[in-house]
Structure formats: C-alpha cells, structure tokens
XYZ file of C-alpha atoms in Angstrom:
344
model
C 0.000 0.000 0.000
C 1.233 3.461 -0.896
C 1.115 5.560 2.280
C 2.735 8.625 0.686
C -0.501 9.828 -0.882
C -2.312 9.659 2.452
C 0.394 11.385 4.498
C -0.216 15.047 5.390
C 2.644 17.532 5.308
C 4.555 17.762 8.567
C 3.665 21.451 8.905
C -0.042 20.645 8.806
C 0.359 18.036 11.536
C 2.273 20.495 13.713
C -0.465 23.100 13.287
C -3.135 20.541 14.179
C -1.222 19.471 17.282
C -0.818 23.097 18.317
C -4.556 23.736 18.019
C -5.362 20.619 20.034
C -2.900 21.645 22.750
C -4.444 25.142 22.991
C -8.048 23.941 22.987
C -9.833 24.420 26.323
C -11.750 21.138 26.511
C -12.498 21.483 30.225
C -13.549 24.809 31.747
C -11.376 25.714 34.735
C -13.855 27.067 37.313
C -14.090 28.089 40.952
C -16.501 29.845 43.326
C -16.426 33.156 45.197
C -16.130 32.540 48.941
C -15.547 36.025 50.336
C -15.172 39.672 49.408
C -13.633 42.227 51.737
C -12.910 45.754 50.541
C -11.165 45.620 47.176
C -10.304 41.914 47.243
C -12.422 38.994 46.034
C -11.471 35.587 47.449
C -12.353 32.415 45.564
C -11.945 28.678 45.995
C -10.388 27.824 42.642
C -9.893 27.851 39.739
C -6.299 26.767 39.139
C -4.717 30.037 38.007
C -1.392 31.829 38.325
C -0.556 35.345 39.478
C -1.314 37.838 36.718
C -3.912 35.628 35.040
C -7.304 37.105 34.181
C -10.491 35.442 35.435
C -14.140 36.146 34.627
C -16.569 36.353 37.570
C -20.288 35.786 37.061
C -22.514 38.714 38.104
C -26.200 38.337 38.879
C -28.405 40.158 36.391
C -25.563 40.837 33.958
C -24.686 38.923 30.834
C -20.954 39.531 30.701
C -18.701 38.466 33.532
C -16.538 40.844 35.538
C -12.854 40.620 34.653
C -10.480 40.339 37.593
C -6.766 39.633 37.932
C -5.144 37.122 40.255
C -2.959 39.217 42.570
C -2.092 36.649 45.229
C -3.036 33.595 47.281
C -4.159 32.957 50.848
C -4.651 29.472 52.329
C -4.828 27.891 48.858
C -7.481 30.380 47.763
C -7.155 33.001 45.038
C -7.089 36.725 45.748
C -8.660 38.595 42.835
C -8.678 42.318 42.118
C -11.581 43.511 39.909
C -11.230 45.603 36.763
C -14.749 47.001 37.004
C -17.909 47.397 39.066
C -18.387 44.586 41.614
C -22.189 44.925 41.929
C -23.908 41.599 41.325
C -21.181 39.412 42.827
C -22.409 37.106 45.582
C -21.124 34.076 47.536
C -20.864 31.164 45.138
C -20.539 33.266 41.973
C -18.707 31.275 39.322
C -15.086 32.213 38.600
C -13.657 31.068 35.251
C -9.948 31.224 34.404
C -9.128 32.580 30.947
C -5.659 31.047 30.804
C -3.879 34.295 29.940
C -2.970 37.677 31.367
C -4.594 40.944 30.290
C -4.096 41.561 26.579
C -4.881 44.841 24.852
C -5.034 46.002 21.213
C -2.134 48.012 19.802
C -1.715 49.510 16.341
C -1.597 52.654 14.221
C -5.402 52.884 14.333
C -5.142 54.102 17.937
C -3.734 57.468 16.846
C -6.210 60.258 17.448
C -8.258 58.129 19.854
C -9.084 58.306 23.565
C -9.166 54.898 25.283
C -9.507 53.517 28.790
C -7.078 51.298 30.693
C -8.213 48.194 28.797
C -8.077 49.727 25.330
C -11.816 50.399 24.971
C -12.748 53.657 23.183
C -13.990 56.547 25.313
C -14.505 59.019 22.481
C -17.439 59.125 20.070
C -15.480 57.981 17.035
C -16.867 54.454 16.852
C -15.294 51.107 17.606
C -11.588 50.521 17.180
C -10.825 48.039 14.356
C -9.509 44.635 15.351
C -5.830 44.998 16.156
C -3.063 42.637 17.281
C -3.184 41.972 21.019
C -0.199 42.627 23.261
C 0.471 41.757 26.883
C 1.248 44.583 29.289
C 4.063 42.906 31.217
C 6.896 43.389 28.740
C 10.545 43.746 29.665
C 12.829 46.742 29.229
C 15.250 46.828 26.270
C 18.526 44.996 26.766
C 21.088 47.432 28.240
C 23.624 46.729 25.498
C 21.038 47.225 22.744
C 20.022 50.709 23.839
C 21.360 53.442 21.587
C 23.011 56.343 23.392
C 21.310 59.704 23.855
C 23.027 61.756 21.162
C 20.296 63.909 19.596
C 18.453 66.884 21.037
C 14.716 66.542 21.484
C 12.937 69.767 20.552
C 9.922 70.227 22.818
C 8.758 73.428 21.128
C 8.842 75.211 24.511
C 11.585 77.832 24.238
C 12.237 78.066 27.970
C 12.906 74.313 28.160
C 14.814 74.018 24.880
C 17.098 76.923 25.847
C 17.799 76.440 29.538
C 17.180 72.732 30.169
C 17.347 71.014 26.752
C 16.244 67.397 26.547
C 17.792 64.510 24.663
C 15.855 62.120 22.465
C 15.167 59.059 24.590
C 15.687 60.872 27.889
C 13.328 60.246 30.821
C 12.472 63.373 32.742
C 10.434 63.886 35.899
C 8.245 66.979 36.315
C 7.807 67.774 40.007
C 5.081 70.225 40.953
C 2.138 70.912 43.188
C -1.434 70.935 41.968
C -2.656 73.762 39.745
C 0.692 75.045 38.470
C 0.221 74.177 34.790
C 1.322 70.578 34.177
C -1.622 69.878 31.873
C -1.071 73.089 29.916
C 2.611 72.227 29.478
C 1.758 68.715 28.287
C -0.763 70.053 25.776
C 1.764 72.518 24.364
C 4.378 69.785 23.981
C 1.905 67.438 22.291
C 1.322 70.071 19.600
C 4.817 71.496 19.183
C 7.295 68.701 19.976
C 9.188 67.003 17.158
C 7.894 63.531 18.099
C 6.285 61.285 15.489
C 3.692 60.036 17.985
C 2.460 61.252 21.378
C 1.188 58.815 23.991
C -0.526 60.639 26.858
C -1.597 58.831 30.030
C -4.003 60.603 32.384
C -3.962 58.432 35.499
C -6.084 59.170 38.549
C -7.322 62.486 37.156
C -10.740 63.964 37.812
C -13.204 63.557 34.946
C -13.548 67.322 34.610
C -9.790 67.690 34.176
C -9.720 65.057 31.452
C -12.329 66.870 29.373
C -10.645 70.237 29.908
C -7.330 68.773 28.755
C -8.837 67.267 25.600
C -10.851 70.355 24.649
C -8.666 73.183 25.922
C -5.031 72.102 26.258
C -4.706 69.584 23.393
C -5.325 71.265 20.036
C -6.353 69.544 16.816
C -2.824 69.098 15.438
C -1.664 67.497 18.669
C -4.758 65.288 18.902
C -4.228 63.768 15.455
C -0.836 62.293 16.340
C -1.689 61.361 19.932
C -3.054 58.342 21.754
C -4.704 59.353 25.037
C -5.129 56.710 27.757
C -7.535 57.696 30.537
C -8.065 56.018 33.922
C -9.909 58.469 36.160
C -9.806 58.563 39.948
C -13.195 56.853 40.344
C -12.077 53.716 38.522
C -10.745 50.640 40.356
C -7.131 50.790 41.501
C -6.155 47.934 39.192
C -7.601 49.800 36.191
C -5.423 52.815 37.014
C -2.335 50.607 37.247
C -3.166 48.803 33.997
C -3.819 52.119 32.249
C -0.283 53.196 33.109
C 1.231 50.022 31.696
C -1.047 50.198 28.644
C 0.333 53.632 27.757
C 3.877 52.278 28.031
C 2.993 49.242 25.891
C 1.502 51.448 23.157
C 4.605 53.652 23.196
C 6.785 50.543 22.870
C 4.766 49.408 19.854
C 5.466 52.651 18.002
C 9.128 52.587 19.082
C 9.452 49.094 17.590
C 8.249 50.596 14.278
C 11.284 52.902 14.321
C 9.409 56.018 15.431
C 10.345 58.675 17.945
C 7.658 58.681 20.630
C 6.872 61.289 23.276
C 5.324 59.580 26.298
C 3.701 61.843 28.898
C 2.269 60.446 32.135
C 0.243 62.434 34.634
C 0.906 61.255 37.190
C 3.356 58.717 38.580
C 2.248 59.680 42.083
C -1.324 58.546 41.446
C -0.040 55.357 39.834
C 1.890 54.674 43.042
C -1.199 55.445 45.126
C -3.233 52.950 43.096
C -0.621 50.250 43.640
C -0.602 51.143 47.331
C -4.345 50.411 47.464
C -3.758 47.011 45.877
C -0.769 46.108 48.032
C -2.408 47.002 51.330
C -5.635 45.230 50.341
C -3.856 41.894 49.820
C -1.877 42.188 53.037
C 1.500 43.676 52.092
C 3.233 45.381 55.018
C 3.196 49.195 54.812
C 6.533 50.970 54.800
C 7.368 54.635 54.264
C 4.126 56.696 54.248
C 2.091 53.548 53.905
C 3.564 52.496 50.549
C 4.126 48.712 50.360
C 7.281 47.158 48.846
C 5.525 46.369 45.548
C 5.313 50.095 44.734
C 9.085 50.523 44.841
C 9.495 47.355 42.787
C 7.053 48.430 40.055
C 8.461 51.935 39.563
C 11.776 50.849 37.959
C 9.984 48.079 36.035
C 7.791 50.745 34.445
C 10.268 53.573 33.953
C 13.119 51.428 32.591
C 10.931 50.427 29.658
C 11.137 53.992 28.280
C 14.214 55.378 26.526
C 16.058 54.392 23.362
C 16.157 50.979 21.741
C 18.037 49.790 18.669
C 15.077 50.899 16.503
C 13.369 54.001 17.871
C 13.024 56.077 21.002
C 10.605 56.864 23.811
C 11.224 60.271 25.347
C 9.429 60.169 28.674
C 7.910 62.989 30.721
C 6.567 61.745 34.038
C 4.810 64.183 36.338
C 4.932 63.793 40.114
C 2.546 65.511 42.472
C 4.503 67.073 45.321
C 2.568 66.758 48.575
C 2.886 69.695 50.983
C 5.923 71.000 49.033
C 7.941 67.979 50.174
C 10.417 67.282 47.375
C 11.849 64.309 49.261
C 8.738 62.182 49.634
C 9.290 58.416 49.081
C 7.870 58.335 45.544
C 9.908 61.370 44.500
C 13.107 59.837 45.862
C 12.460 56.471 44.224
C 11.595 58.071 40.877
C 14.586 60.427 40.815
C 16.910 57.461 41.287
C 15.602 55.876 38.059
C 15.015 58.879 35.784
C 17.664 60.810 33.855
C 16.722 64.227 35.225
C 13.898 66.336 36.573
C 12.209 69.730 36.355
C 10.497 71.570 39.190
C 7.464 73.753 38.404
C 6.514 76.405 40.936
C-alpha cells in the first residue's frame, strides 16, 4: 500500500497538534467565597498570578474581569477591573488562561481609550488589532542606543535652559494647579515627536475633558493616543492604564518612530498600587507604601528610553505633597530617571 498519498505535510500536523494543545476542553472554574474591601477571594480555579479570570454577576450577561494578585490558604485573591455589583457568595469564577491583553496599532492614533483599550470618544469602535500583553521587559542594556540627539519640545524656555535629549526620561515635580496639563498640551502640539502617547492616570473627569478640549489642540490630537483612567475607577484599572500607555509607546518605538510619552501622574499610579498592596496584606513601609510600589516603579520607567530601533522620550509628572520634594515616591523616581524639572 502506498502511504505517501495519504500522508499530510509535517507542517499541517504540527499546526493541528498546536490547536489541540491550545483547545480548552475542560472549563477551569471556581466559586467566590468572600469579598472584603477591594479583594475577592475564591476557591479555585487553578490560576497563576497575573492571570485574568471572569466572575459571574447576577443580572448581567458579561462576567466581571479580575486579575489574580495573590493567594491565601490555597485560595485566590482577585482584584476587579470594574464594578463589583452583582457578585455574591458562590458566583462562578472562570480562568481565561492568559494575562490581560490589549489592542495596539496605528489605528489608535487620534483616539481616547480607557485602561483596557476600549474607546472613550465618540469615534466608533476601534478596528480589530493585534493583542499585546502589558508585562513586557525593558530593552537589553547593550542594545540601547546612546542619547546623542536633542529633542525639541517646542517650549523655548525648556529648549534653551534645560534642553532634553531624544530618549531621555524626565520627571516633572510640581504641586497641583501650576500648569502641568497646559505644558503637556503645548508639547503634544509642538514637539518634534512622530507620535504622542498621553496617560491621564487618577485624574478627575472634569480635568480630562478640559485637557482634551482646551489644552490639546487639533494638530496634537491627530498624532496622539490618550489613555484615561480616572480617579473613580478601580485601583487595578489605574495601574493597567499606566502600563497600557507604556505598551503602546513601545509598539510605536518598535516601528522605528520617535515617541513622546507623557504620564500624569506617577504619584497617582503609586497610590493605586498602594491600594492594591495594602488590600492583599503587604506590610506598609514609608508613608504607607508597600514594597511592591518601589518594585514596580523601575519596572515601568526602565521600559522607556532608546532601543536599537526608535526612542521613547518620557515625561513623568509627580505631584509634590505639601511642598515635600523628598517624599518616598519622588526619591524612588529620581533614582531611576535621567533628570527632573520643578514647576513652581
């Protein structure tokens, strides 16, 4: 018998095996046992830290997405990414098998999105784009190109007295109401960057609208991606919004573009992580910040800068509390960044 005619190509067999291996034949489920404050505790499913689960809500069709942030006595600790109304003891918890993945692509330019990549503007749905995970690593130290070119911000006072380099990471230290948003809007319109990625983390809703309508003009809006996670949203959403902005900036850098990344503010990102850390039982340290805050800051900030393809010039604002320039977040951030400005 001639078996050659009935033999499939090896590549086809490999693809079939891959699909079978990825198929979820058995649903990995658990049940909610307790909810205290921000944390949902569940008995099962089998899931790892960082994995996304879907929690059934009474009276709602779609499940609530939540991330596994820890364990306690063989039970999962979940942090929600949305409204927890409708969750009750015994609600089904289903593991998705992957961490949070968000869409990235050129179609995001000119759009306003939330911390999960959903559109907030009135410009319709975002086309289907490739999905990327948020927990990427920083460029290899030996593959980073050196800072050799000046970055023109379009602000004469900065370009003359404190010029920036392309790929530099700069902290902007200031109190509230001194013009950070105005400065960011001016840079978005006038800077020489190919793409702007603007993250508004922990801001009031009123401030977000004022920034979009007053500070960011039409020319700046067209080449910008604005990520918004307001103060009323869950702490995990604010943290994920910060990492989403960095992931989008990294996408454009990988295309060989020069990106201007502006985050307002790192302080509120740290406060959101403080809420998460304290809720799952981390010990508080300086000013109540748990150790995870000081671990996440360099993980985030080191991802900006130059690579062997493009650049991310980073401007990270820090809210100075009671004019204390030496607060724990300011100290930790200064040790990672390449320089800082003080607005007064």
